[in-house]
Amino acid sequence: MKILVIGLLNLRRLFRDRSNIFFVIVVPFLMIFMMGLMFGGGQPHRLGLVGGDGGPLAGRLATALAGREDVEVVPMATEDEVRTAVERGRVQGGVVIPSTYDADQRAGRQVQIRYMIRSNDMRALDVGTWVRSAVPREAALLRAARFGAAEGTTTFDQGLQVAQRAQVPGVEVQVTTAGRSVFPEGFSQFALSAPPLLLLYTFLTSLTAAIGLVETRLTGISARMYATPTTAWSIVAGETMGRLLIALFQGLLIMLGSGLLFQVRWGDPLAAAVLLAVFSMIGAGAAMVMASLFRTPGAAISLAAILGIGLGALGGTMVPLETFSPTMQTVAHFTPHAWGYEAFVTLVRHGGGIADVLPQLGALTAFAAVLLPLGAWLQRRAITR
Amino acid sequence: MPLLEVTGLRKSYGGHVAVDGVDFHIGEAETYGLLGPNGAGKTTAISMIVGILDRDAGEVVVDGQPLDVTSVKAKALIGYVPQELALYRDLTARENLRFFARLYGLGGGGLKARIEEILGIIGLTDRADEKVEQYSGGMARRLNIGIGLMNRPKLLILDEPTVGVDPQSRNSILESVQRLAGEGMAVLYTTHYMEEAERLCDRVGIIDQGRLRAEGTRRELVGLVGETDRVTMRAEGDLARAVEDLEKLPDVRRAESGDSQIELLVPDARTHLPRILETVAAAGAAVRTVEVREPDLETVFLHLTGKALRD
């Protein structure tokens, strides 16, 4: 009972502070929204284009490039301008049609179309696929027109019109995924951002809540609690429960809120709940360990920020783990976040159940099994020393 | 049977002995003061007595119940008011009281009534639902004491409750302690203010460098170090003869006259004063005013330790 009293007090105190409400509730949703836009699919891509007005043939190519609903072609004046736009992320890709494009095509000379992207921009890969399909399609028509002109059966322009009208049965392409698709069909961008951010924020909030523990000790409240007929273990268990409740509350809020606001489906509810509970225990354990190491809140808050954000970044909660090099993916698995990320990927993207995430749950349980008892023991020692 | 019995209490940190074999006891309804300068070992001793700090040696018994850090039953008999403002500043007074009451095992219908009662005692009824961070230092101090009273303790332990408090709040705190003691609560009060110990305590233990140097009532302590009262009389007439006669009285250590006044040193002046006045009158001198200055605990402390309380 006393454990519950202490635990619930922590939760109550968290929401007493309006800035906490902002950081614990509002910020995660903002981040889910922003990260979803940054890394998720579905949003329009911008393609910078130079030379689209260099002649009728260049205009045809520009029209072809703009032929996909989610690609917006942005006309630009120079190659430098498009390069800068790509570098600054204003456009996801840049295409440069040379000024001699029309003349060279008509003369049957080879033409080089330059395509620029940032190598680490995931959305650029999508745009690149579109450019690499649109340009050859236009090139095929031009080749057909040139062939007619070369054979003397028609002029280049007439041949181009004929080729344009020709109904050539296409090649039916059937796509099958070998192994498991990283991003399955119909996957929402927010379903990509919500799970890692849930991991990032529940862990970060748990760590920052450790400051409360340091303050409680510093102001003599822990000692005063211990002077009541309450055992040290009850106090430690109550404080642990407080951290756990805070993490669980935030995690549940992110799950339910992202479901309602962004239609994120978290997969098997039991598996998702177990994952959240185990991950919250890790956060609570880490918070207890950290709180016992510091005598002042200032030092604790600095380390909380460094560890919370650092481990989160390393564990793939800021940039998708799939984009990490194999070596970094191995390193990432020294953090609980990477295991949590993998487990949520299985649940959210691939409809897995609790049996499918047992290895990740095992690893996470091991983290919790080390951190929780260690944190509790250190806290008890800190209270009575 | 004493309500609190402390025997051979000892605590050291590395090579530094913070508390070194402290023994004392407190009876029912008695107010006992631990008087000593900062760093004397008062808080360490109190921390062991309330069971929040493990001791190296010694024994603490409260109302027949042995008490250590693991005791639960004995801790329920004590109300503890720490030196720090051990309060949740982001909660209201009522919420603070309710939280600690629950830790003392209070609940049910009586809890609400007890909270109201305590709020009345500490004079915070009107501001019970304001956050502590909006309180003045004195109000927060009063709440700090109120929490210590929640469980109707048999023994109230206050560790320097007036540190950093303005004179008005300080006086209010001292009055509260006097009132509680008057109602029959035993009190253990630590301070480095001699006046507080003199005003509140039935008996005082003088502690320095972790050791209890002496204990007793104020009178006993003064007697222990052989200090005498100083009596100053403004008088007219034959002062020289009066001094001569006064020196012949038993217990008068020294008498001298000058500038229309007589000064003499005598133990327990209040007892001897009628005889002294009779002697002066018989010598043909008329006494206009009498001032008796008793040696205070500061003097005793200085005598025992060779340093002032605020050194």
XYZ file of C-alpha atoms in Angstrom:
696
model
C 0.000 0.000 0.000
C 2.759 2.433 0.956
C 4.563 1.440 -2.256
C 1.501 2.520 -4.231
C 1.225 5.753 -2.232
C 4.822 6.666 -3.117
C 4.459 5.525 -6.726
C 1.264 7.478 -7.367
C 2.715 10.588 -5.755
C 5.458 10.561 -8.395
C 2.872 10.460 -11.152
C 0.877 13.257 -9.559
C 3.957 15.431 -9.191
C 4.925 14.880 -12.825
C 1.692 16.398 -14.046
C 1.699 19.223 -11.529
C 4.353 20.927 -13.589
C 2.948 22.332 -16.817
C 6.322 22.188 -18.539
C 6.325 18.441 -17.870
C 2.967 18.127 -19.608
C 4.491 19.821 -22.628
C 7.640 17.703 -22.707
C 6.027 14.392 -21.793
C 2.878 14.626 -23.897
C 3.051 17.330 -26.555
C 6.667 17.000 -27.701
C 6.510 13.255 -28.519
C 3.494 13.801 -30.763
C 5.155 16.720 -32.503
C 8.229 14.582 -33.063
C 6.176 11.659 -34.389
C 4.607 14.044 -36.855
C 7.893 15.613 -37.905
C 9.896 12.403 -38.109
C 7.037 10.802 -40.020
C 7.261 13.581 -42.570
C 11.044 13.364 -42.747
C 11.522 9.640 -43.040
C 8.125 8.238 -43.956
C 6.675 7.750 -47.429
C 3.525 9.273 -48.896
C 4.465 12.911 -48.796
C 5.255 14.818 -52.053
C 8.826 14.735 -53.359
C 10.375 17.809 -54.873
C 12.575 17.463 -57.922
C 14.686 20.402 -59.054
C 14.934 20.686 -62.851
C 17.282 22.750 -65.001
C 16.791 23.025 -68.776
C 13.194 21.895 -68.966
C 12.427 24.908 -71.149
C 15.332 24.354 -73.577
C 13.163 23.148 -76.459
C 10.177 20.950 -77.279
C 12.045 17.724 -76.543
C 13.416 19.040 -73.251
C 9.848 20.167 -72.442
C 8.590 16.630 -73.174
C 11.122 15.209 -70.729
C 10.121 17.787 -68.102
C 6.489 16.799 -68.557
C 7.416 13.119 -68.264
C 9.291 13.777 -65.013
C 6.253 15.583 -63.605
C 4.016 12.661 -64.515
C 3.872 11.152 -61.037
C 1.326 12.466 -58.581
C 3.681 12.759 -55.637
C 6.543 14.352 -57.582
C 6.594 18.103 -57.838
C 9.000 19.433 -60.464
C 10.610 22.701 -59.393
C 12.104 24.623 -62.352
C 15.524 26.109 -61.636
C 17.842 28.337 -63.644
C 21.299 26.870 -63.167
C 23.062 23.696 -62.162
C 24.558 25.501 -59.161
C 21.097 26.468 -57.953
C 19.815 22.921 -58.139
C 22.952 21.566 -56.420
C 22.515 24.020 -53.554
C 18.844 23.095 -53.250
C 19.739 19.398 -53.057
C 22.490 20.036 -50.523
C 20.138 22.032 -48.306
C 17.354 19.473 -48.602
C 14.930 21.860 -50.293
C 14.512 19.275 -53.049
C 15.100 15.535 -52.806
C 16.768 15.305 -56.247
C 17.979 17.472 -59.109
C 17.900 16.804 -62.874
C 19.985 18.810 -65.328
C 18.940 18.668 -68.981
C 21.776 20.080 -71.136
C 21.017 23.081 -73.336
C 22.007 21.026 -76.440
C 19.452 18.330 -75.541
C 17.027 18.964 -78.430
C 19.751 19.350 -81.059
C 21.667 16.294 -79.860
C 18.544 14.127 -79.760
C 17.563 15.112 -83.269
C 21.115 14.504 -84.479
C 21.195 11.080 -82.819
C 24.006 11.988 -80.486
C 24.282 10.599 -77.005
C 22.899 12.944 -74.338
C 23.869 12.918 -70.685
C 21.165 13.807 -68.168
C 22.684 14.588 -64.775
C 20.875 13.491 -61.642
C 21.942 14.771 -58.200
C 20.924 13.521 -54.764
C 22.220 13.468 -51.188
C 23.502 9.986 -50.498
C 21.966 9.816 -47.007
C 18.506 11.037 -48.023
C 16.120 8.096 -48.002
C 13.433 9.962 -49.909
C 15.958 10.676 -52.680
C 16.113 6.944 -53.382
C 12.393 6.983 -54.155
C 12.740 10.012 -56.458
C 15.754 8.364 -58.126
C 13.715 5.307 -58.972
C 11.142 7.528 -60.628
C 13.757 9.496 -62.620
C 15.453 6.274 -63.739
C 12.137 4.986 -65.039
C 10.811 8.222 -66.613
C 13.981 9.107 -68.551
C 14.420 5.706 -70.324
C 10.715 5.685 -71.223
C 11.130 9.035 -72.984
C 14.417 7.844 -74.486
C 12.651 4.800 -75.990
C 10.204 7.058 -77.804
C 13.012 9.268 -79.102
C 14.949 6.201 -80.294
C 11.861 4.975 -82.179
C 11.438 8.410 -83.802
C 15.109 8.504 -84.758
C 14.877 4.997 -86.208
C 11.933 6.037 -88.453
C 13.810 9.129 -89.582
C 16.977 7.149 -90.264
C 15.053 4.593 -92.286
C 13.515 7.439 -94.302
C 9.951 6.299 -93.637
C 9.006 9.447 -91.702
C 10.395 12.647 -90.220
C 11.697 12.711 -86.631
C 8.691 14.693 -85.375
C 6.140 12.527 -87.188
C 7.900 9.416 -85.974
C 7.779 10.748 -82.441
C 4.023 11.296 -82.699
C 3.528 7.799 -84.057
C 5.671 6.298 -81.342
C 3.722 8.268 -78.784
C 0.438 6.829 -80.077
C 1.706 3.287 -80.431
C 0.073 0.839 -78.082
C 2.887 -1.413 -77.128
C 1.861 -4.070 -74.676
C 3.929 -3.535 -71.627
C 5.880 -6.113 -69.743
C 4.009 -7.250 -66.723
C 6.261 -7.006 -63.729
C 5.419 -9.019 -60.684
C 7.212 -7.979 -57.543
C 7.867 -10.447 -54.779
C 9.955 -9.740 -51.729
C 12.646 -12.189 -50.854
C 12.761 -12.380 -47.078
C 11.023 -9.568 -45.256
C 10.219 -6.218 -46.791
C 11.656 -3.327 -44.826
C 8.679 -1.110 -45.529
C 5.609 -3.148 -46.483
C 2.954 -1.899 -48.904
C 0.552 0.639 -47.418
C 2.837 1.382 -44.500
C 2.140 4.855 -43.086
C 4.992 7.253 -42.478
C 3.839 7.749 -38.893
C 3.973 4.048 -38.231
C 7.650 4.398 -39.090
C 8.280 7.235 -36.661
C 5.990 6.416 -33.719
C 7.572 3.205 -32.327
C 11.181 4.472 -32.188
C 10.019 7.751 -30.678
C 8.036 5.860 -28.076
C 11.292 4.142 -27.104
C 13.256 7.380 -27.179
C 10.810 9.351 -25.056
C 9.862 6.751 -22.465
C 13.553 6.162 -21.781
C 14.404 9.862 -21.798
C 11.488 10.710 -19.502
C 12.478 7.946 -17.102
C 16.027 9.263 -16.958
C 14.993 12.859 -16.450
C 12.570 11.702 -13.739
C 15.693 10.484 -11.935
C 16.343 14.129 -11.112
C 13.297 14.017 -8.881
C 14.905 11.193 -6.962
C 18.119 13.161 -6.467
C 16.095 16.163 -5.263
C 14.050 13.998 -2.913
C 17.257 12.747 -1.360
C 18.921 16.161 -1.345
C 16.010 17.894 0.403
C 15.884 15.212 3.085
C 12.487 13.887 1.996
C 13.868 10.360 1.483
C 15.334 10.419 4.987
C 12.071 11.714 6.383
C 10.170 8.941 4.621
C 12.607 6.475 6.122
C 12.003 7.918 9.588
C 8.353 6.883 9.275
C 7.403 3.255 9.902
C 8.238 2.434 6.260
C 10.974 0.005 5.279
C 13.785 1.089 2.976
C 12.706 -1.502 0.425
C 9.162 -0.119 0.412
C 10.526 3.359 -0.304
C 12.777 2.027 -3.066
C 9.941 -0.051 -4.527
C 7.620 2.959 -4.382
C 10.117 5.212 -6.135
C 10.751 2.499 -8.733
C 7.034 2.156 -9.273
C 6.831 5.918 -9.709
C 9.375 5.841 -12.538
C 7.647 2.829 -14.032
C 4.226 4.481 -13.923
C 5.577 7.617 -15.563
C 7.168 5.614 -18.410
C 4.096 3.406 -18.831
C 1.772 6.375 -18.819
C 3.756 8.153 -21.489
C 4.180 4.987 -23.553
C 0.471 4.215 -23.453
C -0.361 7.783 -24.320
C 1.927 7.661 -27.363
C 0.429 4.339 -28.438
C -3.192 5.418 -28.071
C -2.624 8.972 -29.273
C -0.664 7.978 -32.377
C -3.363 5.419 -33.131
C -6.070 8.061 -32.964
C -4.210 10.970 -34.532
C -1.992 9.253 -37.085
C -3.722 5.873 -37.520
C -0.648 3.987 -36.334
C -1.454 0.316 -35.756
C 0.749 -1.152 -33.059
C 0.079 -4.790 -33.910
C -0.608 -7.512 -31.364
C -1.840 -5.603 -28.256
C -0.461 -8.170 -25.811
C 2.984 -8.160 -27.375
C 3.003 -4.346 -27.607
C 1.952 -4.051 -23.950
C 4.590 -6.527 -22.789
C 7.240 -4.747 -24.822
C 6.269 -1.383 -23.358
C 6.233 -2.784 -19.828
C 9.677 -4.391 -20.141
C 11.154 -1.323 -21.791
C 9.671 0.889 -19.055
C 11.337 -1.334 -16.461
C 14.662 -0.749 -18.187
C 14.048 3.006 -18.077
C 13.075 2.847 -14.401
C 16.154 0.755 -13.567
C 18.469 3.104 -15.466
C 16.885 6.082 -13.683
C 17.456 4.501 -10.269
C 21.079 3.701 -11.084
C 21.682 7.212 -12.353
C 19.947 8.885 -9.411
C 22.120 7.022 -6.938
C 25.311 8.238 -8.610
C 24.687 11.954 -8.181
C 24.260 14.233 -5.211
C 22.989 17.238 -7.160
C 20.245 17.494 -9.806
C 22.418 19.557 -12.169
C 24.859 16.756 -12.888
C 22.039 14.232 -13.129
C 20.082 16.249 -15.696
C 23.157 16.631 -17.891
C 23.832 12.907 -17.926
C 20.129 12.133 -18.385
C 20.065 14.226 -21.543
C 23.316 12.783 -22.872
C 22.352 9.170 -22.162
C 18.709 9.519 -23.131
C 19.407 11.135 -26.476
C 22.759 9.410 -27.116
C 21.545 5.868 -26.508
C 18.360 6.657 -28.415
C 20.322 7.858 -31.445
C 22.675 4.889 -31.266
C 19.735 2.513 -30.953
C 18.003 3.722 -34.115
C 15.253 5.858 -32.630
C 16.196 9.002 -34.516
C 17.376 7.639 -37.854
C 15.943 4.259 -38.900
C 18.128 1.366 -37.818
C 17.890 -0.081 -41.339
C 19.998 2.791 -42.671
C 22.884 1.958 -40.296
C 25.958 0.162 -41.610
C 26.239 -3.495 -40.505
C 28.933 -2.548 -37.969
C 26.793 0.223 -36.480
C 23.808 -2.101 -36.362
C 25.905 -4.486 -34.257
C 26.979 -1.628 -31.990
C 23.356 -0.451 -31.742
C 22.376 -3.734 -30.153
C 24.346 -2.807 -27.045
C 21.445 -0.436 -26.363
C 17.977 -1.618 -25.342
C 16.523 0.750 -27.929
C 17.736 -1.330 -30.885
C 16.106 -4.455 -29.455
C 12.922 -2.545 -28.800
C 13.052 -1.072 -32.303
C 13.381 -4.497 -33.888
C 10.547 -5.875 -31.809
C 8.210 -3.026 -32.724
C 9.178 -3.363 -36.404
C 8.052 -6.987 -36.197
C 4.769 -6.020 -34.566
C 3.928 -2.813 -36.419
C 5.194 -3.483 -39.924
C 4.875 -7.236 -40.220
C 1.951 -8.085 -37.987
C 4.028 -10.320 -35.729
C 2.867 -11.673 -32.405
C 4.518 -12.212 -29.058
C 6.201 -15.426 -30.246
C 7.901 -13.511 -33.078
C 9.506 -11.017 -30.711
C 10.675 -13.480 -28.069
C 14.394 -13.012 -28.867
C 14.079 -9.225 -28.535
C 11.935 -9.574 -25.412
C 14.584 -11.887 -23.981
C 17.329 -9.334 -24.583
C 15.204 -6.540 -23.126
C 14.340 -8.638 -20.091
C 18.049 -9.221 -19.552
C 18.637 -5.441 -19.567
C 15.799 -5.009 -17.054
C 17.026 -7.906 -14.924
C 20.380 -6.181 -14.521
C 19.307 -2.558 -14.217
C 16.279 -2.844 -11.923
C 17.896 -4.819 -9.057
C 21.105 -2.803 -9.390
C 19.166 0.467 -9.293
C 17.102 -0.689 -6.321
C 20.169 -1.789 -4.390
C 22.018 1.465 -5.105
C 18.964 3.500 -4.110
C 18.604 1.646 -0.852
C 22.249 2.276 -0.103
C 21.857 5.954 -0.993
C 18.895 6.328 1.387
C 20.616 4.777 4.391
C 24.154 6.056 3.968
C 11.084 3.745 32.608
C 12.502 6.467 30.356
C 10.679 7.130 27.124
C 13.944 7.294 25.217
C 17.104 5.588 26.300
C 20.282 6.082 24.281
C 23.330 4.059 25.260
C 26.844 4.069 23.825
C 25.834 5.582 20.508
C 28.771 5.664 18.124
C 29.308 6.476 14.463
C 32.483 7.068 12.500
C 33.210 7.908 8.870
C 36.611 6.550 7.934
C 38.949 7.824 10.602
C 36.596 10.582 11.762
C 34.470 9.768 14.786
C 31.253 11.786 14.417
C 29.499 10.449 17.506
C 31.506 8.864 20.265
C 29.701 6.897 22.944
C 26.740 9.159 23.596
C 24.404 8.160 26.475
C 21.310 9.949 27.666
C 17.693 9.368 28.426
C 14.466 11.324 28.235
C 11.537 10.828 30.549
C 7.819 11.139 29.764
C 6.813 14.751 29.103
C 10.399 15.908 29.418
C 12.087 18.301 27.022
C 15.707 17.445 26.514
C 18.087 19.644 24.570
C 21.230 18.618 22.765
C 23.293 21.795 22.716
C 26.427 22.029 20.656
C 28.050 23.998 17.862
C 27.757 23.103 14.180
C 29.620 19.880 13.458
C 29.362 18.677 17.054
C 27.586 15.471 15.992
C 24.017 16.471 16.881
C 22.462 15.624 13.512
C 24.403 12.373 13.223
C 23.205 11.368 16.675
C 19.613 12.328 15.834
C 19.796 10.416 12.529
C 20.756 7.264 14.429
C 18.103 7.842 17.071
C 15.291 8.189 14.506
C 16.598 5.159 12.611
C 17.651 6.674 9.309
C 21.362 6.080 9.789
C 23.068 2.837 10.680
C 25.143 3.081 13.847
C 28.489 1.457 14.525
C 27.629 0.725 18.141
C 25.121 1.534 20.835
C 21.478 1.065 21.537
C 18.338 3.149 21.185
C 15.161 2.153 23.008
C 11.898 4.077 22.599
C 9.153 3.297 25.075
C 10.653 -0.134 25.608
C 11.014 -0.828 21.871
C 14.550 -1.226 20.497
C 15.032 1.028 17.477
C 17.423 0.708 14.538
C 17.184 1.399 10.813
C 15.008 -1.654 10.223
C 12.563 -1.002 13.062
C 9.039 -0.186 12.011
C 7.125 -0.435 15.277
C 9.441 1.854 17.244
C 9.563 4.446 14.457
C 5.781 4.791 14.714
C 6.269 6.259 18.203
C 8.475 9.099 17.011
C 7.735 12.322 15.193
C 10.783 13.588 13.345
C 11.364 17.163 12.227
C 14.579 17.352 10.237
C 16.771 20.395 9.943
C 16.084 20.663 6.195
C 12.684 21.636 4.861
C 11.875 18.064 3.891
C 8.732 18.944 1.953
C 7.496 18.535 -1.594
C 7.522 22.147 -2.691
C 5.320 21.438 -5.703
C 2.571 20.023 -3.495
C 0.228 21.839 -1.127
C 0.483 21.672 2.659
C -2.555 19.407 2.754
C -1.036 17.057 0.179
C 2.268 16.937 2.042
C 0.489 16.134 5.303
C -1.651 13.466 3.647
C 1.342 11.803 2.001
C 3.380 11.505 5.191
C 0.288 10.506 7.166
C -0.183 7.585 4.785
C 3.433 6.570 5.395
C 2.660 6.599 9.119
C -0.161 4.223 8.327
C -2.963 6.720 8.929
C -6.029 6.462 6.750
C -9.775 6.341 6.719
C -12.042 9.032 8.107
C -9.655 10.007 10.886
C -7.017 11.098 8.423
C -8.930 14.106 7.132
C -9.767 15.240 10.658
C -6.151 14.854 11.756
C -4.911 16.884 8.790
C -7.345 19.693 9.669
C -6.235 19.513 13.294
C -2.560 19.791 12.370
C -3.274 22.632 9.937
C -4.927 24.432 12.831
C -1.998 23.779 15.162
C 0.538 25.131 12.676
C -1.737 27.988 11.601
C -1.952 27.081 7.941
C -5.667 26.269 7.606
C -6.293 29.249 5.336
C -3.420 28.428 3.032
C -3.586 24.652 3.150
C -4.268 24.326 -0.557
C -1.440 26.512 -1.761
C 1.765 24.992 -3.020
C 4.602 25.049 -0.510
C 6.764 26.944 -2.999
C 4.472 29.937 -2.418
C 5.066 29.856 1.343
C 7.373 32.088 3.333
C 10.292 30.430 5.109
C 8.465 30.558 8.425
C 5.316 28.932 7.019
C 7.341 26.154 5.441
C 9.095 25.619 8.792
C 5.758 25.304 10.512
C 4.596 22.748 7.986
C 7.888 20.902 8.500
C 6.987 20.622 12.174
C 3.368 19.761 11.425
C 4.379 16.677 9.481
C 6.317 15.504 12.523
C 3.133 15.729 14.585
C 0.857 13.805 12.220
C 1.225 10.456 13.986
C 0.573 11.840 17.514
C 4.097 10.867 18.545
C 5.085 10.009 22.099
C 8.450 11.562 21.370
C 8.973 14.549 19.080
C 12.503 14.968 17.768
C 13.396 18.348 16.307
C 16.765 18.850 14.684
C 17.636 22.569 14.741
C 14.149 23.637 13.622
C 14.899 27.362 13.764
C 17.948 27.482 11.517
C 17.583 30.284 8.992
C 14.271 31.484 10.403
C 13.312 35.111 11.016
C 12.886 36.141 14.696
C 9.088 36.211 14.547
C 8.792 32.709 13.080
C 11.453 31.504 15.450
C 9.458 32.712 18.397
C 6.341 31.082 17.018
C 8.185 27.757 16.634
C 9.545 27.932 20.173
C 6.073 28.686 21.510
C 4.692 25.680 19.615
C 7.342 23.409 21.092
C 6.639 24.775 24.576
C 2.933 24.184 24.085
C 3.467 20.599 22.905
C 5.775 19.911 25.821
C 3.177 21.430 28.116
C 0.618 18.992 26.735
C 2.801 16.104 27.864
C 4.783 15.252 24.770
C 8.417 14.300 25.304
C 10.731 16.401 23.143
C 14.309 15.964 22.012
C 15.507 19.298 20.681
C 18.890 19.976 19.132
C 20.215 23.475 18.762
C 23.325 25.568 18.783
C 21.391 28.514 20.224
C 21.986 28.678 23.946
C 18.864 30.803 24.512
C 16.632 28.172 22.905
C 18.041 25.407 25.082
C 17.614 27.562 28.182
C 14.083 28.575 27.262
C 12.734 25.170 26.244
C 14.607 22.385 27.906
C 14.139 20.721 31.264
C 17.549 19.132 30.857
C 20.361 19.846 28.448
C 23.145 17.637 27.110
C 26.211 19.523 25.971
C 27.751 17.838 22.967
C 31.032 18.657 21.293
C 33.206 16.680 18.890
C 30.790 13.778 19.055
C 30.929 13.408 22.819
C 28.388 14.337 25.459
C 30.481 16.546 27.749
C 27.887 17.051 30.465
C 24.159 16.932 31.027
C 21.623 18.048 33.569
C 19.306 20.911 34.359
C 20.651 24.350 33.717
C 21.290 24.795 37.412
C 23.087 21.461 37.652
C 25.278 22.293 34.693
C 26.193 25.650 36.108
C 26.944 24.046 39.463
C 28.970 21.381 37.756
C 31.495 23.871 36.457
C 31.566 25.884 39.710
C 30.221 29.066 38.190
C 28.539 31.577 40.518
C 25.828 34.184 40.129
C 26.820 37.834 40.006
C 24.742 40.207 42.180
C 24.960 43.942 41.509
C 23.283 46.343 43.978
C 23.018 50.116 43.606
C 23.070 51.447 47.155
C 23.708 54.468 49.334
C 25.292 54.698 52.778
C 28.235 52.876 54.301
C 29.094 50.599 51.438
C 32.542 49.669 52.783
C 31.041 48.268 55.963
C 28.363 46.474 54.025
C 31.043 44.771 51.888
C 32.974 43.792 55.000
C 29.861 42.132 56.465
C 28.902 40.482 53.207
C 32.343 38.827 52.927
C 31.673 37.138 56.231
C 28.538 35.386 54.882
C 28.970 31.736 53.960
C 28.987 31.043 50.170
C 29.845 34.628 49.226
C 32.962 34.210 47.104
C 33.833 37.862 46.617
C 32.365 41.268 47.472
C 33.520 44.724 46.467
C 32.154 48.244 46.377
C 32.649 51.325 44.259
C 30.717 54.144 42.533
C 27.492 53.702 44.575
C 27.290 50.030 43.977
C 28.207 46.697 45.511
C 29.089 43.632 43.487
C 29.388 40.106 44.860
C 29.756 36.570 43.537
C 27.612 33.908 45.120
C 26.289 30.529 43.995
C 22.511 30.318 43.687
C 21.938 34.004 44.402
C 18.162 33.688 44.478
C 18.390 31.539 47.632
C 20.822 33.838 49.359
C 19.342 37.145 48.321
C 17.131 37.813 51.403
C 20.145 37.264 53.689
C 22.309 39.512 51.554
C 19.772 42.348 51.616
C 19.402 42.019 55.387
C 23.183 42.248 55.817
C 23.478 45.361 53.688
C 20.622 47.065 55.541
C 22.161 46.126 58.918
C 25.411 47.752 57.815
C 23.587 51.045 57.332
C 23.303 51.086 53.564
C 20.100 51.509 51.575
C 19.674 49.306 48.501
C 17.968 51.016 45.541
C 18.202 48.309 42.839
C 19.326 44.697 42.657
C 20.425 42.839 39.542
C 21.177 39.140 39.559
C 23.028 37.678 36.595
C 23.123 33.891 36.509
C 25.827 32.171 34.465
C 24.352 30.887 31.213
C 24.945 27.736 29.208
C 27.285 29.648 26.955
C 29.553 30.082 29.982
C 29.210 26.408 30.799
C 30.010 25.407 27.254
C 33.033 27.663 27.225
C 34.197 26.179 30.493
C 33.729 22.598 29.310
C 35.131 22.850 25.796
C 37.350 25.887 25.870
C 35.442 27.463 22.972
C 32.292 29.454 22.369
C 29.122 27.830 21.001
C 29.359 29.760 17.751
C 33.065 29.069 17.142
